[in-house]
Structures are given as structure tokens and as C-alpha cells.
JSON list of C-alpha atoms in Angstrom, two decimals:
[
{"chain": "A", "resi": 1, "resn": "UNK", "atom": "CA", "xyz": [100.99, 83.18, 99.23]},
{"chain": "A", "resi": 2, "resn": "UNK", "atom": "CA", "xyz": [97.85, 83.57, 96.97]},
{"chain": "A", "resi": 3, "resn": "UNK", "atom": "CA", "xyz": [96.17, 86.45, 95.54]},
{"chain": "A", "resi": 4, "resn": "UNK", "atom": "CA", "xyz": [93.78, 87.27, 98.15]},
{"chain": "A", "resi": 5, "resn": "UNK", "atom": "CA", "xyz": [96.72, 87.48, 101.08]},
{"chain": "A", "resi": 6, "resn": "UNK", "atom": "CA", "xyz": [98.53, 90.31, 98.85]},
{"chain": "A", "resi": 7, "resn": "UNK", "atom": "CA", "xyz": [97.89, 93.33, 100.48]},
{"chain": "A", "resi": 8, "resn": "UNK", "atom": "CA", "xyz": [98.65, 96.32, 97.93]},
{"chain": "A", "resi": 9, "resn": "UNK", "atom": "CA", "xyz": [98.84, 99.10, 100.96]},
{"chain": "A", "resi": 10, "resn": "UNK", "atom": "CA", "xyz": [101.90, 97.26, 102.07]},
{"chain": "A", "resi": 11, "resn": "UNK", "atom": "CA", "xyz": [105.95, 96.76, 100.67]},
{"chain": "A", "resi": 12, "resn": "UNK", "atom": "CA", "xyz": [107.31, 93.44, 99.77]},
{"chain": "A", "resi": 13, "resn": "UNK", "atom": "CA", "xyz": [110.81, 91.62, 99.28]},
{"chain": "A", "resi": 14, "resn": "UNK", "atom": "CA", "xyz": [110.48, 90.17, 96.09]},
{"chain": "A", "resi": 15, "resn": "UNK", "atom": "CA", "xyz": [112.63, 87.84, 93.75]},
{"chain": "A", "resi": 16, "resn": "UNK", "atom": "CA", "xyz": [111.78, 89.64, 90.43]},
{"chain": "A", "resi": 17, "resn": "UNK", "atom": "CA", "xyz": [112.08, 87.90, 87.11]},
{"chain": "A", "resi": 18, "resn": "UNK", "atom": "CA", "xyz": [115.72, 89.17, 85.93]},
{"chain": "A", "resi": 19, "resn": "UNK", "atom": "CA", "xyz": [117.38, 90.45, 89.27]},
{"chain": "A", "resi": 20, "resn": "UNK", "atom": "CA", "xyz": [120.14, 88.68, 90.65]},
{"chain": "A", "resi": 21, "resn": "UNK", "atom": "CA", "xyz": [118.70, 89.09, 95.09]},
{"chain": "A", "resi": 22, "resn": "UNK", "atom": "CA", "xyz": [115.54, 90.22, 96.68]},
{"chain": "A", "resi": 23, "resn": "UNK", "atom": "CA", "xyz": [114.70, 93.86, 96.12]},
{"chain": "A", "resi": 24, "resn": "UNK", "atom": "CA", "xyz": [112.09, 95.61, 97.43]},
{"chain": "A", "resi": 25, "resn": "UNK", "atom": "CA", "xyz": [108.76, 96.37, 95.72]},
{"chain": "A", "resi": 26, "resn": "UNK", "atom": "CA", "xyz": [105.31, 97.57, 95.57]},
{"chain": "A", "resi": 27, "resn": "UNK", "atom": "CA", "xyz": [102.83, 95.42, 94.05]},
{"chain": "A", "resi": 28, "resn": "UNK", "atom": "CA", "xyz": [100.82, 97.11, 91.06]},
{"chain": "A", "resi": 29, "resn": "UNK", "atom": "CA", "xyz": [98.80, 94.42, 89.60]},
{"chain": "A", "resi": 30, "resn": "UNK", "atom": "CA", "xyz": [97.89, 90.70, 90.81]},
{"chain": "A", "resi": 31, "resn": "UNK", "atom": "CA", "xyz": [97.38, 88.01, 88.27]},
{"chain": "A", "resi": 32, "resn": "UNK", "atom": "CA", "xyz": [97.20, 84.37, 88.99]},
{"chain": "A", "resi": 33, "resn": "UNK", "atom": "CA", "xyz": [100.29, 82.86, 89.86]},
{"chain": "A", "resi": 34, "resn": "UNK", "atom": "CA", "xyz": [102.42, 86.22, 89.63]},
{"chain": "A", "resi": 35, "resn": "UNK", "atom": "CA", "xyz": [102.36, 90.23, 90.11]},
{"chain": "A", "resi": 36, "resn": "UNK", "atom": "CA", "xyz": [103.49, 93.22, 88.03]},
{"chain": "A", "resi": 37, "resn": "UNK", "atom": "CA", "xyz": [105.45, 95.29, 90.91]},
{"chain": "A", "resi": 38, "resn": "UNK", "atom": "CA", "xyz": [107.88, 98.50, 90.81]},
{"chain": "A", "resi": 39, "resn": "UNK", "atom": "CA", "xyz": [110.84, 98.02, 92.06]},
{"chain": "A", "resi": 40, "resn": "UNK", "atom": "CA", "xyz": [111.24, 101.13, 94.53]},
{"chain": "A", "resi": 41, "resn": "UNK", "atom": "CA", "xyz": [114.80, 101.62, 94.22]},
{"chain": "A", "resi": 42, "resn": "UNK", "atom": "CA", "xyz": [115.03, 102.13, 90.60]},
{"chain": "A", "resi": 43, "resn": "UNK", "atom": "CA", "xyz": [111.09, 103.20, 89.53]},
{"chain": "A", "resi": 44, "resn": "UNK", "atom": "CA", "xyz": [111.33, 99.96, 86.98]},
{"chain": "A", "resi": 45, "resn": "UNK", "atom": "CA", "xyz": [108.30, 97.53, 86.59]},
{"chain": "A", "resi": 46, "resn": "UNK", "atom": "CA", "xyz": [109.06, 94.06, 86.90]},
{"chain": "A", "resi": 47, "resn": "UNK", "atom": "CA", "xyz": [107.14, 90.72, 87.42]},
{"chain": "A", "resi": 48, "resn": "UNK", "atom": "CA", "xyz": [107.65, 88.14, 90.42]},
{"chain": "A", "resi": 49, "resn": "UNK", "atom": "CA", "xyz": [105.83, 84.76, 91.12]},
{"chain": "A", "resi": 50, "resn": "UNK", "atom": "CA", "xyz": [103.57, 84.90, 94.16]},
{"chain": "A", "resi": 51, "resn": "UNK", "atom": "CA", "xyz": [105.22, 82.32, 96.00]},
{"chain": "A", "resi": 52, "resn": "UNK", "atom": "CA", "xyz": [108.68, 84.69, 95.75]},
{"chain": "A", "resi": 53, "resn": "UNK", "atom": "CA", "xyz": [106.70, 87.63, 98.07]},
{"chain": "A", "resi": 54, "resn": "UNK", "atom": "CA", "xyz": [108.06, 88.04, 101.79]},
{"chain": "A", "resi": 55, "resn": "UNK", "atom": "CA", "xyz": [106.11, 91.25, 103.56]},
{"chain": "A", "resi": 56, "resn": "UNK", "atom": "CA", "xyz": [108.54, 93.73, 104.58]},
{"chain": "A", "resi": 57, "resn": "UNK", "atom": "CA", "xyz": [108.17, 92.80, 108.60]},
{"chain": "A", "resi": 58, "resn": "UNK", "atom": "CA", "xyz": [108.44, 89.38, 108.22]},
{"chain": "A", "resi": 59, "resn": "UNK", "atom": "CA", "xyz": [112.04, 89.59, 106.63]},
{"chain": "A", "resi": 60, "resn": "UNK", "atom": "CA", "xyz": [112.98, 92.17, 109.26]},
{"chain": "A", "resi": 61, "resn": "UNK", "atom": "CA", "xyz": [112.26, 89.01, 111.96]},
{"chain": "A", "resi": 62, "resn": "UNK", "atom": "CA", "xyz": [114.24, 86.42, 109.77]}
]
């Protein structure tokens, strides 16, 4: 995934920098190779890499 496919309307699984599984998130902010996300769960801010977004539906399918 690059930074024009995130979509910031939808939720994400995300492997975020210092959590031990997927969790899943909203993406605040895009940068280059990462994002600044909250984690939903727990209201905390976090950072993933790009390539560590899955789209909500597209785990559902897996």
C-alpha cells in the first residue's frame, strides 16, 4: 500500500510499532513510508508502516 490508496474515511488492521498482534485503527496522519493512527480500542496514538495496513473488509475475507 502507498499513500494515495489510504483512505482516511475507512478502519484498518494495523501492526503498530510496540503491540504484540494486529489491532484495529483509524489513520490520523500519512507520511511517507508510515501513518500516525489511534488505536480504537484504547484511544492511544501509535505509528504503523504502510505496508502493515489491511482494510477492515479485506481481513474479514481472509
Amino acid at each position: 500500500m502507498n499513500e494515495s490508496q489510504v483512505d482516511l474515511s475507512i478502519d484498518y488492521w494495523a501492526k503498530v510499532i510496540g503491540q504484540p498482534d494486529l489491532v484495529e485503527v483509524q489513520v490520523l496522519h500519512v507520511l511517507t513510508n508510515t501513518v500516525t493512527v489511534c488505536i480504537k480500542e484504547t484511544g492511544e496514538t501509535g505509528v504503523a508502516k504502510l505496508c502493515d495496513l489491511v482494510p477492515q473488509e479485506e481481513k474479514m475475507i481472509v
